[in-house]
Amino acid sequence: QVQLVESGGGLVQAGGSPRLSCAASGCTLSGYFMGWFRQAIGKEREFVAGTTWSGGTMHYAESVKGRFTISRDNAKKVVYLQMNSLKPEDTAVYYCAVGYGTIATMTSGVNYWGQGTQVTVSS
């Protein structure tokens, strides 16, 4: 059973650059993609960014492309989300996501979820 623990959220001013981390345990994660989704109040959970097992392919939502960067350290079983130029509309609970195979941009493609970390962007 994969367990995911996120960290790095909090209250950030607009334009800030926090980094989220997600530490995985419970399996080797070989062949699994790792990524991030987010859910704002009153909205559905949406894809933010994902990376393949090798780290050779990354995919981003259009709303964050050019501002967010995803990376992973397989030796440490950690995936990061560097968020730059934050906007108030980035306010949401951010969830770490792990699934087998190619990067899933739909929640149905995720096998494991973290508990979520709140990111609040003040204007």
Coordinates of N, CA, C and O in Angstrom, one line a residue, residues 2-5 21-25 27-37 47-55 57-59 70-81 95-104 109-110 112:
V2 N 0.7 2.1 -1.0 CA 1.4 3.3 -1.1 C 0.9 4.4 -0.1 O -0.3 4.6 0.0
Q3 N 1.7 5.0 0.6 CA 1.4 6.1 1.5 C 2.1 7.4 1.0 O 3.3 7.4 0.7
L4 N 1.3 8.5 0.9 CA 1.9 9.8 0.4 C 1.6 10.8 1.5 O 0.5 11.0 2.0
V5 N 2.7 11.6 1.7 CA 2.6 12.6 2.7 C 3.1 13.9 2.1 O 4.3 14.0 1.7
S21 N 6.2 19.3 -1.4 CA 6.9 18.1 -1.4 C 5.9 17.0 -1.1 O 5.0 17.2 -0.3
C22 N 6.2 15.8 -1.7 CA 5.4 14.6 -1.4 C 6.3 13.4 -1.3 O 7.0 13.1 -2.2
A23 N 6.3 12.9 -0.1 CA 7.1 11.7 0.2 C 6.3 10.4 0.1 O 5.2 10.4 0.8
A24 N 6.8 9.5 -0.6 CA 6.0 8.2 -0.8 C 6.7 7.1 0.0 O 7.9 7.1 0.1
S25 N 5.9 6.2 0.4 CA 6.4 5.0 1.1 C 5.5 3.8 0.8 O 4.3 4.0 0.4
C27 N 6.0 1.1 -1.4 CA 6.3 0.3 -2.6 C 7.4 1.0 -3.3 O 7.9 2.1 -3.0
T28 N 7.9 0.3 -4.4 CA 9.0 0.8 -5.1 C 8.7 2.0 -6.0 O 9.6 2.7 -6.4
L29 N 7.5 2.1 -6.4 CA 7.0 3.2 -7.4 C 7.6 3.0 -8.8 O 7.4 3.9 -9.6
S30 N 8.3 1.9 -9.0 CA 8.8 1.7 -10.4 C 7.6 1.6 -11.4 O 6.7 0.8 -11.2
G31 N 7.6 2.4 -12.4 CA 6.6 2.4 -13.4 C 5.4 3.3 -13.1 O 4.4 3.3 -13.9
Y32 N 5.4 3.9 -12.0 CA 4.3 4.8 -11.6 C 4.6 6.2 -12.0 O 5.7 6.7 -11.8
F33 N 3.6 6.9 -12.4 CA 3.7 8.4 -12.6 C 3.5 9.0 -11.2 O 2.8 8.4 -10.3
M34 N 4.0 10.2 -11.0 CA 3.7 11.0 -9.8 C 3.2 12.4 -10.2 O 3.7 12.9 -11.2
G35 N 2.3 12.9 -9.5 CA 1.8 14.2 -9.9 C 1.1 14.9 -8.8 O 1.0 14.5 -7.7
W36 N 0.5 16.1 -9.2 CA -0.3 16.9 -8.3 C -1.6 17.3 -9.0 O -1.7 17.6 -10.2
F37 N -2.6 17.3 -8.1 CA -3.9 17.8 -8.5 C -4.3 18.8 -7.4 O -3.6 18.9 -6.4
F47 N -6.3 18.4 -12.5 CA -4.9 18.1 -12.7 C -4.1 19.3 -12.7 O -4.5 20.4 -13.3
V48 N -2.9 19.3 -12.1 CA -2.0 20.4 -12.1 C -0.7 20.0 -12.9 O -0.3 20.7 -13.8
A49 N 0.0 19.0 -12.5 CA 1.2 18.6 -13.2 C 1.5 17.1 -12.9 O 1.1 16.6 -11.9
G50 N 2.2 16.5 -13.8 CA 2.6 15.1 -13.6 C 3.9 14.8 -14.3 O 4.3 15.5 -15.2
T51 N 4.6 13.7 -13.8 CA 5.9 13.3 -14.3 C 5.9 11.8 -14.4 O 5.4 11.1 -13.5
T52 N 6.5 11.3 -15.4 CA 6.6 9.8 -15.6 C 7.7 9.3 -14.6 O 8.4 10.0 -14.0
W53 N 7.7 8.0 -14.5 CA 8.7 7.3 -13.6 C 10.1 7.8 -13.9 O 10.9 8.0 -13.0
S54 N 10.5 7.9 -15.2 CA 11.9 8.2 -15.5 C 12.1 9.7 -15.3 O 13.3 10.1 -15.3
G55 N 11.0 10.5 -15.2 CA 11.2 11.9 -15.1 C 11.5 12.6 -16.5 O 11.7 13.8 -16.6
T57 N 9.4 12.8 -19.0 CA 8.2 13.5 -19.5 C 7.4 14.2 -18.4 O 7.1 13.6 -17.4
M58 N 7.1 15.4 -18.6 CA 6.3 16.2 -17.7 C 5.1 16.8 -18.4 O 5.2 17.1 -19.6
H59 N 4.0 16.9 -17.8 CA 2.8 17.5 -18.3 C 2.2 18.4 -17.4 O 2.2 18.2 -16.1
I70 N 7.4 20.6 -12.0 CA 7.4 19.3 -11.2 C 8.7 18.6 -11.4 O 9.3 18.6 -12.5
S71 N 9.2 18.0 -10.4 CA 10.4 17.1 -10.5 C 10.2 16.0 -9.4 O 9.4 16.0 -8.5
R72 N 11.1 15.0 -9.6 CA 11.0 13.8 -8.7 C 12.4 13.3 -8.4 O 13.3 13.4 -9.3
D73 N 12.6 12.8 -7.3 CA 13.8 12.1 -6.9 C 13.4 10.7 -6.5 O 12.9 10.4 -5.4
N74 N 13.7 9.7 -7.4 CA 13.2 8.4 -7.2 C 14.0 7.7 -6.1 O 13.4 6.8 -5.4
A75 N 15.2 8.1 -5.9 CA 16.0 7.5 -4.8 C 15.4 7.8 -3.4 O 15.4 7.0 -2.5
K76 N 14.8 9.0 -3.3 CA 14.2 9.4 -2.1 C 12.7 9.2 -2.1 O 12.0 9.4 -1.1
K77 N 12.1 8.8 -3.3 CA 10.7 8.6 -3.4 C 10.0 9.9 -3.1 O 9.0 9.9 -2.3
V78 N 10.4 11.0 -3.6 CA 9.8 12.3 -3.4 C 9.5 13.0 -4.7 O 10.3 12.9 -5.7
V79 N 8.4 13.6 -4.8 CA 8.0 14.5 -5.9 C 7.8 15.9 -5.4 O 7.3 16.1 -4.3
Y80 N 8.3 16.8 -6.2 CA 8.2 18.3 -5.8 C 7.3 19.0 -6.8 O 7.2 18.7 -7.9
L81 N 6.8 20.1 -6.3 CA 6.1 21.1 -7.1 C 6.6 22.4 -6.8 O 6.2 23.0 -5.7
Y95 N -3.1 18.1 -3.8 CA -3.0 16.6 -3.5 C -1.9 16.0 -4.3 O -1.9 16.2 -5.6
C96 N -1.1 15.2 -3.7 CA -0.1 14.4 -4.4 C -0.9 13.2 -4.9 O -1.8 12.6 -4.3
A97 N -0.5 12.7 -6.1 CA -1.2 11.6 -6.8 C -0.2 10.7 -7.4 O 0.8 11.1 -8.0
V98 N -0.4 9.4 -7.3 CA 0.4 8.4 -7.8 C -0.5 7.4 -8.6 O -1.5 7.0 -8.1
G99 N 0.0 7.0 -9.8 CA -0.8 6.0 -10.6 C 0.1 5.2 -11.4 O 1.2 5.7 -11.8
Y100 N -0.3 4.0 -11.9 CA 0.5 3.2 -12.7 C 0.5 3.6 -14.1 O -0.6 3.8 -14.7
G101 N 1.6 3.7 -14.7 CA 1.7 3.9 -16.2 C 1.9 5.4 -16.5 O 2.6 6.1 -15.9
T102 N 1.2 5.8 -17.6 CA 1.3 7.1 -18.1 C 0.7 8.2 -17.2 O -0.2 7.8 -16.4
I103 N 1.0 9.4 -17.4 CA 0.5 10.5 -16.6 C -1.0 10.6 -16.7 O -1.5 10.7 -17.9
A104 N -1.7 10.6 -15.6 CA -3.1 10.7 -15.7 C -3.5 12.1 -15.4 O -3.0 12.8 -14.5
G109 N -7.6 8.1 -13.1 CA -6.4 7.4 -13.4 C -5.4 7.4 -12.3 O -4.3 6.9 -12.4
V110 N -5.8 7.9 -11.2 CA -4.9 7.9 -10.0 C -5.2 6.7 -9.1 O -6.4 6.5 -8.8
Y112 N -3.4 6.3 -6.0 CA -3.2 6.7 -4.6 C -3.2 8.2 -4.5 O -2.7 8.9 -5.3

